[in-house]
XYZ file of C-alpha atoms in Angstrom:
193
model
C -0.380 -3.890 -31.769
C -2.578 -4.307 -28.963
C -3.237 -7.711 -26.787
C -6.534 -8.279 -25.234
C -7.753 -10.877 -23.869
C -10.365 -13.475 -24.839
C -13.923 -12.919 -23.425
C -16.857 -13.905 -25.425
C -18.928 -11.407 -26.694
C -16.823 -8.480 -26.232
C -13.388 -9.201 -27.568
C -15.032 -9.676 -31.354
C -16.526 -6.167 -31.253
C -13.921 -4.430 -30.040
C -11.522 -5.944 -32.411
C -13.381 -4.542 -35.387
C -13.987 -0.851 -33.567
C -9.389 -1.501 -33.312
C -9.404 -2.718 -36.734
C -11.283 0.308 -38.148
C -9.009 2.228 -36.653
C -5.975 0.695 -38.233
C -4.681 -1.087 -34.680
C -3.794 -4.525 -35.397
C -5.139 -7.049 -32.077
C -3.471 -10.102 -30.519
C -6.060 -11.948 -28.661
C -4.889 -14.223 -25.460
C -6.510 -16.454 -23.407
C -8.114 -14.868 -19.867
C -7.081 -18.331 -18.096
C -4.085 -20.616 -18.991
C -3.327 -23.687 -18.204
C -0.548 -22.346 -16.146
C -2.943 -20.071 -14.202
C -5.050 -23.530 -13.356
C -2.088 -25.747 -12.449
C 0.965 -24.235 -11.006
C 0.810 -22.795 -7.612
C 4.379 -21.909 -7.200
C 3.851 -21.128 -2.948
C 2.592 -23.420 -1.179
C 0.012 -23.013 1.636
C 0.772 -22.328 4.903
C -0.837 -24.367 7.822
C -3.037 -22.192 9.908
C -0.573 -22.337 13.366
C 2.510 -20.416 11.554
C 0.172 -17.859 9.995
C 1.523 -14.108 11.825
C -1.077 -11.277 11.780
C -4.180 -12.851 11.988
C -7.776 -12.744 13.014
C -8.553 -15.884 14.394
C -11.629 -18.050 15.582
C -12.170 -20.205 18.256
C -15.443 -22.399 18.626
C -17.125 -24.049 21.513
C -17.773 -27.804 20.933
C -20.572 -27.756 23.760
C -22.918 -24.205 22.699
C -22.334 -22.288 19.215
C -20.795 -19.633 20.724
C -16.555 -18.603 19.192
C -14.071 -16.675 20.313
C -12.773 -14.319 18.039
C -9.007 -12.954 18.505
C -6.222 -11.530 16.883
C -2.719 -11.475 17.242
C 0.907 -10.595 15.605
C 2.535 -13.566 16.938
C 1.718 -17.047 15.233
C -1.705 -18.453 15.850
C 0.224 -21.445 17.339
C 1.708 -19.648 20.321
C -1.457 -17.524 20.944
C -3.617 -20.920 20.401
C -0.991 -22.466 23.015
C -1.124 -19.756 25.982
C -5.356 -19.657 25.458
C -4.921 -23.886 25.818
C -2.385 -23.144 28.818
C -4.781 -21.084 30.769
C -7.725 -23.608 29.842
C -5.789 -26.463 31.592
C -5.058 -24.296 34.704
C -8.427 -24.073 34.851
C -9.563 -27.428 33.947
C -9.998 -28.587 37.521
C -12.673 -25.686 38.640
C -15.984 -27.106 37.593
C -18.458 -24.911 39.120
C -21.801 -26.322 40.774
C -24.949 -23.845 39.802
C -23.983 -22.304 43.502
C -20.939 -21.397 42.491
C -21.586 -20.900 38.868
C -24.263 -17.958 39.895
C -21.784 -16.197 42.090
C -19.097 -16.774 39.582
C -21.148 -14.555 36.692
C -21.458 -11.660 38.837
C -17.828 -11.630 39.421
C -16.054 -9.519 36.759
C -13.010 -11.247 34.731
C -12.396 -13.912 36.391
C -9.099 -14.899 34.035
C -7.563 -13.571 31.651
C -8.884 -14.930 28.765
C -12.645 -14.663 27.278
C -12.198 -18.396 26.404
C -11.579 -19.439 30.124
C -14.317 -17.363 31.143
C -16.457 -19.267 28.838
C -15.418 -22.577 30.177
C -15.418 -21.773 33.650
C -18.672 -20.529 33.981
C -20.574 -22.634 31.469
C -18.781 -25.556 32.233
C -18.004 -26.070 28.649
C -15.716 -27.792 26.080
C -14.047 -25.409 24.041
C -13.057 -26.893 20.352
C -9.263 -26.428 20.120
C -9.223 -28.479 16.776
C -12.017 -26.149 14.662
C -9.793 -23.337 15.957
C -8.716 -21.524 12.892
C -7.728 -18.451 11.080
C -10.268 -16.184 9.272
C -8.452 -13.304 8.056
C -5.225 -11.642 7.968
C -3.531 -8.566 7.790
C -0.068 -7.047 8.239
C -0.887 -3.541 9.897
C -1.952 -3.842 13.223
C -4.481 -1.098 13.057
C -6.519 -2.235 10.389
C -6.160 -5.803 11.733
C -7.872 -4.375 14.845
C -11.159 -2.497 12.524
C -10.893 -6.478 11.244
C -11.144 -8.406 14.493
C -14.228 -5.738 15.339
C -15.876 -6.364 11.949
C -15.710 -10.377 12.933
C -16.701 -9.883 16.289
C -19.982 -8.004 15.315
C -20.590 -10.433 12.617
C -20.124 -13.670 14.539
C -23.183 -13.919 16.849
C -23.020 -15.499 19.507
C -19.035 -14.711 20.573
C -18.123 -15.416 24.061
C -15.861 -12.131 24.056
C -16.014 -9.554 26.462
C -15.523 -6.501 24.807
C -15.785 -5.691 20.714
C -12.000 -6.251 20.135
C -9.190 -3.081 19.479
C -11.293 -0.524 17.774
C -14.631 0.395 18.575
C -17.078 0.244 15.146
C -19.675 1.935 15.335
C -22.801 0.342 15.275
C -23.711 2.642 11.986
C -22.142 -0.572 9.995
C -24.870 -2.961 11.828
C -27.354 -3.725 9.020
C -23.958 -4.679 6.650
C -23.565 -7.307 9.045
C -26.731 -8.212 9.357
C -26.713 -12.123 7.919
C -30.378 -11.204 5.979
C -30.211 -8.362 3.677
C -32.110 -5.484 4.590
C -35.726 -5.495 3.284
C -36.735 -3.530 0.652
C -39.857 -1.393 -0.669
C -41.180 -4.554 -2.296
C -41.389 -6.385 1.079
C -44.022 -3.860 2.621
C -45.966 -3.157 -0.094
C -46.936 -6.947 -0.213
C -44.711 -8.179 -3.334
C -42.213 -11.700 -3.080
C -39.357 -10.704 -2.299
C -37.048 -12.945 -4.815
C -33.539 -12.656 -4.170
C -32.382 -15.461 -6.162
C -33.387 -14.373 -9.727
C -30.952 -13.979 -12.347
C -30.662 -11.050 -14.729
């Protein structure tokens, strides 16, 4: 006996191809209600996620931050926030703010940078995780991949590994054009087959 399960249109065909064949089918549904209801984890909150790509926006310019870290987002949220405050008092005139963006690094974080310079309000509420991923390596290729395709970021550098820019146009936020677009033809990329 063989159990497949339900999908309209293809599970009555290939029950007779099984049945001429002498296999007897079981059919079963593709969703249950169990599948739809119970969710036996329950979600974590974005601060105790470990291993994570995270985001950080800017509530005065549409610029984010994009990080990663081992640690819980919390703590690494917390020591960005901690060197934001120590910081909080600088507000630069355009004097100062000129002389400051010549400087290199000025802190240690890309956010504070950001704040310091721009004199902007960074968004410590919209702050949230985007991805995640247990080895650190690959977690790094992620934070690059989010950093390329989040424009604009207010990091420094492209994050842990260096992507080539090869991957570019897969990151692009328009697909690539096609033949059709040159020779003159609508391009229509929401028709159904």
């Amino acid at each position: 006996m063989v159990t497949i399960p339900y999908i309209k249109g293809v599970t009555e065909p290939l029950e007779r191809v099984f049945r001429k064949h002498g296999i007897t089918t079981a059919v079963r549904p593709k969703t249950t209600l169990r599948s739809l209801l119970v969710h036996p984890k329950d979600k974590l909150e974005d601060r105790v996620k470990t291993d994570c790509v995270y985001k950080i926006p800017c509530k005065s310019c549409q610029q984010v931050y994009i990080g990663e870290t081992g640690r819980t987002f919390g703590t690494r949220l917390e020591e960005h926030k901690k060197e934001a405050d120590n910081m909080e008092a600088v507000r630069y005139t355009t004097a100062q703010k000129r002389h400051a963006q010549k400087e290199e690094n000025l802190n240690k974080s890309a956010v504070t940078d950001h704040m310091t310079r721009n004199n902007c309000i960074i968004d410590w509420e919209g702050a949230k995780v985007i991805d995640r991923e247990d080895n650190r390596r690959i977690r790094w290729i992620k934070e690059a991949v989010w950093i390329r395709k989040s424009t604009p970021v207010m990091n420094r550098d492209e994050g842990g590994y260096k992507l080539s820019h090869v991957w570019d146009h897969l990151f692009a936020k328009k697909a690539p054009p096609t033949s059709a677009t040159y020779s003159g033809e609508k391009q229509c990329s929401n028709q159904k087959l």
